[in-house]
XYZ file of C-alpha atoms in Angstrom:
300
model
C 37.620 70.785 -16.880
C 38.733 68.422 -19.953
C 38.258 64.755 -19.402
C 40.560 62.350 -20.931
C 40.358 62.278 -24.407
C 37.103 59.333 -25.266
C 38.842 57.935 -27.970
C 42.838 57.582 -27.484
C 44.523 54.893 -30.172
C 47.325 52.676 -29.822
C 49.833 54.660 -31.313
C 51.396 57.959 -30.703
C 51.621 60.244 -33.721
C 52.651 63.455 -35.514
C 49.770 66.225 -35.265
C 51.250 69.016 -37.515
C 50.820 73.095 -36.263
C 48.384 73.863 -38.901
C 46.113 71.199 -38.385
C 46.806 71.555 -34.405
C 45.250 75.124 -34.721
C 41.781 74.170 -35.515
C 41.836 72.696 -32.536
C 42.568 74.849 -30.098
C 39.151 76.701 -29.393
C 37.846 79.368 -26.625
C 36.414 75.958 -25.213
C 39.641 74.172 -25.164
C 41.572 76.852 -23.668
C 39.566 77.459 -20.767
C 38.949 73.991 -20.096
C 34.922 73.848 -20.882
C 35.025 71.314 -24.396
C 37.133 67.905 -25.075
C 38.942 68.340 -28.205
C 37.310 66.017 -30.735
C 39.665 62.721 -30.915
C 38.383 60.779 -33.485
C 38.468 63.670 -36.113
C 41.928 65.090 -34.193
C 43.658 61.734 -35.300
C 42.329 61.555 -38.711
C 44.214 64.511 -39.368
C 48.036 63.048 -37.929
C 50.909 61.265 -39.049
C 52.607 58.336 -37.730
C 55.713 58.359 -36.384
C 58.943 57.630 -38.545
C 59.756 54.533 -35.756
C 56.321 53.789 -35.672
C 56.308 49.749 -34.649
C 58.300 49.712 -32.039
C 57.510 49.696 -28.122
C 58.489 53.824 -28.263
C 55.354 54.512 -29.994
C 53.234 52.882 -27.675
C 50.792 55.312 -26.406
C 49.929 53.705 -22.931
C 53.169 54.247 -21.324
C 52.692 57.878 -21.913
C 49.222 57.905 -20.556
C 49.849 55.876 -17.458
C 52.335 58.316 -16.542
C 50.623 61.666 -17.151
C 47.788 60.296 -15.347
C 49.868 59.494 -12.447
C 51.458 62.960 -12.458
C 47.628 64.365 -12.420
C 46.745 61.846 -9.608
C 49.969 61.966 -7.288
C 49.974 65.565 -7.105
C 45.940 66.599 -6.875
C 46.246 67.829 -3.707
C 49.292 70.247 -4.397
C 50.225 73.243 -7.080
C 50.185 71.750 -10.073
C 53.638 73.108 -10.892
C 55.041 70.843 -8.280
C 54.466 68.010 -10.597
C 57.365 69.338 -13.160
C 60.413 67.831 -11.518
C 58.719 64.679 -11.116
C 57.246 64.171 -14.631
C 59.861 65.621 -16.644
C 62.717 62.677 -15.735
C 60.002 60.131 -16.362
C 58.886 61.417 -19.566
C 62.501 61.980 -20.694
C 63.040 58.381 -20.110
C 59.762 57.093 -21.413
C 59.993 58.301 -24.798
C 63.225 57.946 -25.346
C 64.004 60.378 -28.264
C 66.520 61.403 -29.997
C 67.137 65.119 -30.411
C 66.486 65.057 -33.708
C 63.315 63.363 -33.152
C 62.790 65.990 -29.663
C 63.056 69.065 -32.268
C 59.976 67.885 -34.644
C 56.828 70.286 -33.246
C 54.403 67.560 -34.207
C 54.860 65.298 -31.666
C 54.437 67.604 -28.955
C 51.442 69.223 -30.624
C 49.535 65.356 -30.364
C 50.833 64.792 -27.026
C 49.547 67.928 -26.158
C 46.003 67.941 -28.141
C 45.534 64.128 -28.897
C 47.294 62.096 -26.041
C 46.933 64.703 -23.118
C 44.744 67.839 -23.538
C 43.159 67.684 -19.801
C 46.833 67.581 -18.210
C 47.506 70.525 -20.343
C 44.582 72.035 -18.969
C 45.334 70.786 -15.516
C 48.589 71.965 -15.050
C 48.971 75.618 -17.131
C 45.233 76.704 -16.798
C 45.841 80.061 -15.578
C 43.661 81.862 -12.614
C 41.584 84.437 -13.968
C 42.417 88.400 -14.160
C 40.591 91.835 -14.150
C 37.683 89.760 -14.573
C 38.497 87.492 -17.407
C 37.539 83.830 -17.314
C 40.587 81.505 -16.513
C 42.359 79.680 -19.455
C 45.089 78.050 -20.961
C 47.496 80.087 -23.646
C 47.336 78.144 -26.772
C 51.228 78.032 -27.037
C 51.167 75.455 -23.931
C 49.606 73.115 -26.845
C 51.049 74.362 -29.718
C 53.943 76.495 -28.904
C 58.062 76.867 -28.669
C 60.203 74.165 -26.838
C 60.778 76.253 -23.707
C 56.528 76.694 -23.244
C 55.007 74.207 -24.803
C 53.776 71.848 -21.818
C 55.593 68.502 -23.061
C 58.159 70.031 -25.085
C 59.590 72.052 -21.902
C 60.030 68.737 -19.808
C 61.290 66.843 -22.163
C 64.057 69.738 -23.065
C 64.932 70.378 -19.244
C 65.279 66.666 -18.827
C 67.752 66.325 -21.718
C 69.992 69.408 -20.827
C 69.948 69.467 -17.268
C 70.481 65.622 -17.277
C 74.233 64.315 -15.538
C 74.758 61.400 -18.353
C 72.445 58.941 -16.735
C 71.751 60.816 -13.530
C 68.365 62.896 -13.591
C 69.043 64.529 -10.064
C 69.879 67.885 -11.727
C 66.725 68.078 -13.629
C 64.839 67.648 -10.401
C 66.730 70.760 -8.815
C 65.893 72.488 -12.307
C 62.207 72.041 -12.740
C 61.092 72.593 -8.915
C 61.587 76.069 -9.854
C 59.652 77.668 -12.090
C 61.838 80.636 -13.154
C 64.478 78.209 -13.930
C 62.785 76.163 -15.634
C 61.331 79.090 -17.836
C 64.304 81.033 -18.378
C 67.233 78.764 -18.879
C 65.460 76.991 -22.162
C 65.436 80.004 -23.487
C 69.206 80.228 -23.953
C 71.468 78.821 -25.771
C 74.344 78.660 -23.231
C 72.297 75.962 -21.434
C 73.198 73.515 -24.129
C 77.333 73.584 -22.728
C 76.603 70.701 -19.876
C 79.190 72.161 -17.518
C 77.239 75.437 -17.878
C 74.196 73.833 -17.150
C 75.368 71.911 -14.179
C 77.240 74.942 -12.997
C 73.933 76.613 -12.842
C 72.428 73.686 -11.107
C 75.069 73.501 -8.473
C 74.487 77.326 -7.440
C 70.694 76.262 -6.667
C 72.146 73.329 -5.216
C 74.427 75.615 -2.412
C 71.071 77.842 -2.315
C 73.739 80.571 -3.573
C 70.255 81.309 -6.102
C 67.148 80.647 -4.698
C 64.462 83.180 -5.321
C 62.900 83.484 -8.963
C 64.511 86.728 -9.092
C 67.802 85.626 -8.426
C 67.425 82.759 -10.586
C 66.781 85.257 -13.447
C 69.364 87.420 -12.527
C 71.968 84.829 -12.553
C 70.957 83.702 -15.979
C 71.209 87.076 -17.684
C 74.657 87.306 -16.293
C 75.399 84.077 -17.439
C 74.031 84.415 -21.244
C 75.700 88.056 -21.141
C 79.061 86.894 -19.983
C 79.064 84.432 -23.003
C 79.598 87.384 -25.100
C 82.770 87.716 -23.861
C 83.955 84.492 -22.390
C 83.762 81.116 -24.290
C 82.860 78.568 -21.837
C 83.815 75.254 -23.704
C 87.423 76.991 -23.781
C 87.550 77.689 -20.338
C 85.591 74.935 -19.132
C 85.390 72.118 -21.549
C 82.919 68.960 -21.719
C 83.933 65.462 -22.102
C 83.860 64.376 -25.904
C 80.216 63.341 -26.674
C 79.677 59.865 -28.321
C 76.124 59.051 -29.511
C 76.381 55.641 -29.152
C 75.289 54.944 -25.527
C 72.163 57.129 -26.131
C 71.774 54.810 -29.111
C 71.795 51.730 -26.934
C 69.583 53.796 -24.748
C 67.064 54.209 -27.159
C 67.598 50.606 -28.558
C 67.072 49.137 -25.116
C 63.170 50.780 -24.874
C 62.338 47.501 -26.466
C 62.919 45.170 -23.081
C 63.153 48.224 -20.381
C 60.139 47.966 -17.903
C 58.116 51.295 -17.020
C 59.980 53.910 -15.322
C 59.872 53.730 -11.322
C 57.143 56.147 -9.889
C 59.328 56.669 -6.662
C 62.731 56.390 -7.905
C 63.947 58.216 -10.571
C 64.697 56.891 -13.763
C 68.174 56.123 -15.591
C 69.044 57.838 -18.252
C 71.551 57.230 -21.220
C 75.069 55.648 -19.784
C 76.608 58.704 -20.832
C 80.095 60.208 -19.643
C 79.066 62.589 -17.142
C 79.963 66.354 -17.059
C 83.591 66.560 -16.354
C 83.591 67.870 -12.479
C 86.782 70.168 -12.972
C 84.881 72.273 -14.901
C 82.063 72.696 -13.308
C 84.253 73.907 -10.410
C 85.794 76.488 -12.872
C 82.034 77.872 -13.678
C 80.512 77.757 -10.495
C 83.294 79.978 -9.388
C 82.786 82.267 -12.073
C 78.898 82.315 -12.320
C 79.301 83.009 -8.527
C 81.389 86.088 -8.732
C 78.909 87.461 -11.700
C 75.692 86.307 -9.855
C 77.500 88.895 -6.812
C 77.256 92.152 -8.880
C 74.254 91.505 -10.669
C 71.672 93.581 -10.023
C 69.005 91.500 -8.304
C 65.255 93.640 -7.820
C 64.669 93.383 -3.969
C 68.360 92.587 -2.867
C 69.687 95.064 -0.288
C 73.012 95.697 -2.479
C 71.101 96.289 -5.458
C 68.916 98.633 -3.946
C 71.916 100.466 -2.615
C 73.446 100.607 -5.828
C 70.335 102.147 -7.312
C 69.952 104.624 -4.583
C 73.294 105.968 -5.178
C 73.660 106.710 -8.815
C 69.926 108.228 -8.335
C-alpha cells in the first residue's frame, strides 16, 4: 500500500486538476507506487493565507495519521465521523476558500495519498485488481476524500456543535447522498434530516436514500426557508473562528471539537420539518419495506 509521502514540506498548498492528473497513475490507484513528492510540489501553489498557523501542514498530518492509526483494526469507513469534525476544525476555511479544488487535490495527492488509499481502496471485482477511483483524489466535493468531510462537517454542523455531523458521516449513504443536493445547504433541513436518524425513524441506507429523494423532490413544491426559516447568518463569528487558529491548541482526539460560535439552527423549525420529512419519508417507496412491496404488488 502507499507509504507516507518521503518528502512532505512545511506548508500546505494549491495542487491544480491538470497538474493533479499526471499524477494519478494505475500504480497510485491501486495502491502499488508513492506519488513522487518532490516533483508533485514543484508543480503547486501556495496558499492565498499562506503565513499563518492555517497553512501549517503538521496539524493536518498528525491528524490523518491518527485517523489511520485509531481505526486499523475496524472498516475504514468508520473513521468518517471521527475525522471529518476534526478536519473541519483544523483547517479552518472559509467557504470560499472550501470551494477552490486545489487544495483538496494536494491534500489528497501531496499531504495524504496513503489515507486516500487506505480508506476508499475498493475490494476487487469479476477479477479485477482492487483500486482507488481517481475522483477520491481529484474529484467533486461530495467524493473527493477530503473535500466530502470537510463539506459534511460544515453543513451538518449545529453553529459550534459537531454532534450532527457525527450522526451524518457514520452512515455512508448519508453521507454520499445528501452532498449531492442542494437542499442540504437550508440548516433546518439539514438538521431535520439529522434528527430523523437521530429517532432511528431512517436507518438503513435505503431508507436514508429514500428519504432524501423525497426531501429534494418536495422542494419543488414547498420552499423550506418560508416554511421553516433559519436564524439570520452573520459571518463574523466564523471570522473570529478562523482568526482565533492563530492561539487555538490541536483539536481533542476524544472530544469533539468546537466549531464557529454561531447562532444555532432555530429549533421551531426543525420541529416543522421533521414533521413534514416524516410524513413524506411514510409514502416513499422504500426497496425491501413491507408497504412498498405491497404497493408494488398491487398496481402489478
Amino acid at each position: 500500500m502507499t507509504d507516507k509521502p518521503n518528502f512532505l514540506p512545511e506548508r500546505l498548498a494549491l495542487l491544480a486538476d491538470l497538474n493533479a492528473a499526471q499524477y494519478l497513475t494505475e500504480g497510485l490507484l491501486s495502491g502499488k507506487e508513492d506519488v513522487p513528492a518532490i516533483a508533485l510540489n514543484k508543480s503547486t501553489e501556495p496558499l492565498p493565507y499562506d503565513g499563518g498557523s492555517r497553512a501549517e501542514l503538521d496539524p493536518v498530518r498528525a491528524l490523518v495519521e491518527d485517523a489511520m492509526y485509531q481505526f486499523r483494526d475496524d472498516r475504514p469507513t468508520a473513521a468518517d465521523s471521527w475525522l471529518a469534525p476534526r478536519l473541519h476544525a483544523t483547517l479552518r476555511l472559509t467557504r470560499r476558500e472550501a470551494a477552490d479544488r486545489r487544495i483538496w487535490n494536494y491534500l489528497a495527492l501531496g499531504m495524504a495519498p496513503d489515507y486516500v488509499v487506505w480508506r476508499h481502496l475498493a475490494a476487487k471485482s469479476e477479477g479485477a485488481p482492487p483500486k482507488v477511483a481517481a475522483r477520491r483524489f481529484r474529484g467533486p466535493a461530495y467524493t473527493q476524500a477530503f473535500a466530502r468531510l470537510w463539506w459534511a462537517a460544515e453543513l451538518f454542523r449545529d453553529g459550534p456543535d459537531y454532534g450532527p455531523v457525527v450522526t451524518v458521516c457514520s452512515n455512508q449513504d448519508m453521507l454520499n447522498t445528501a452532498l449531492r443536493v442542494d437542499v442540504i445547504d437550508h440548516r433546518p433541513t439539514a438538521q431535520a434530516m439529522v434528527r430523523l436518524m437521530e429517532r432511528g425513524t431512517v436507518r438503513t441506507g435505503r431508507e436514508v436514500n429514500a428519504l432524501v429523494a423525497a426531501v429534494n423532490a418536495s422542494a419543488a413544491t414547498l420552499m423550506y426557508d418560508v416554511v421553516a426559516p433559519d436564524a439570520e447568518r452573520d459571518g463574523r463569528p466564523v471570522r473570529e473562528w478562523i482568526e482565533a487558529a492563530e492561539s487555538a491548541p490541536a483539536v481533542p482526539r476524544r472530544d469533539l471539537p468546537v466549531g464557529p460560535y454561531e447562532e444555532r439552527t432555530p429549533e421551531r423549525s426543525v420541529d416543522v420539518l421533521v414533521d413534514h420529512f416524516a410524513e413524506l419519508f411514510a409514502e416513499a417507496p422504500v426497496r425491501g419495506r413491507a408497504d412498498a412491496d405491497e404497493g408494488a404488488d398491487t398496481e402489478a
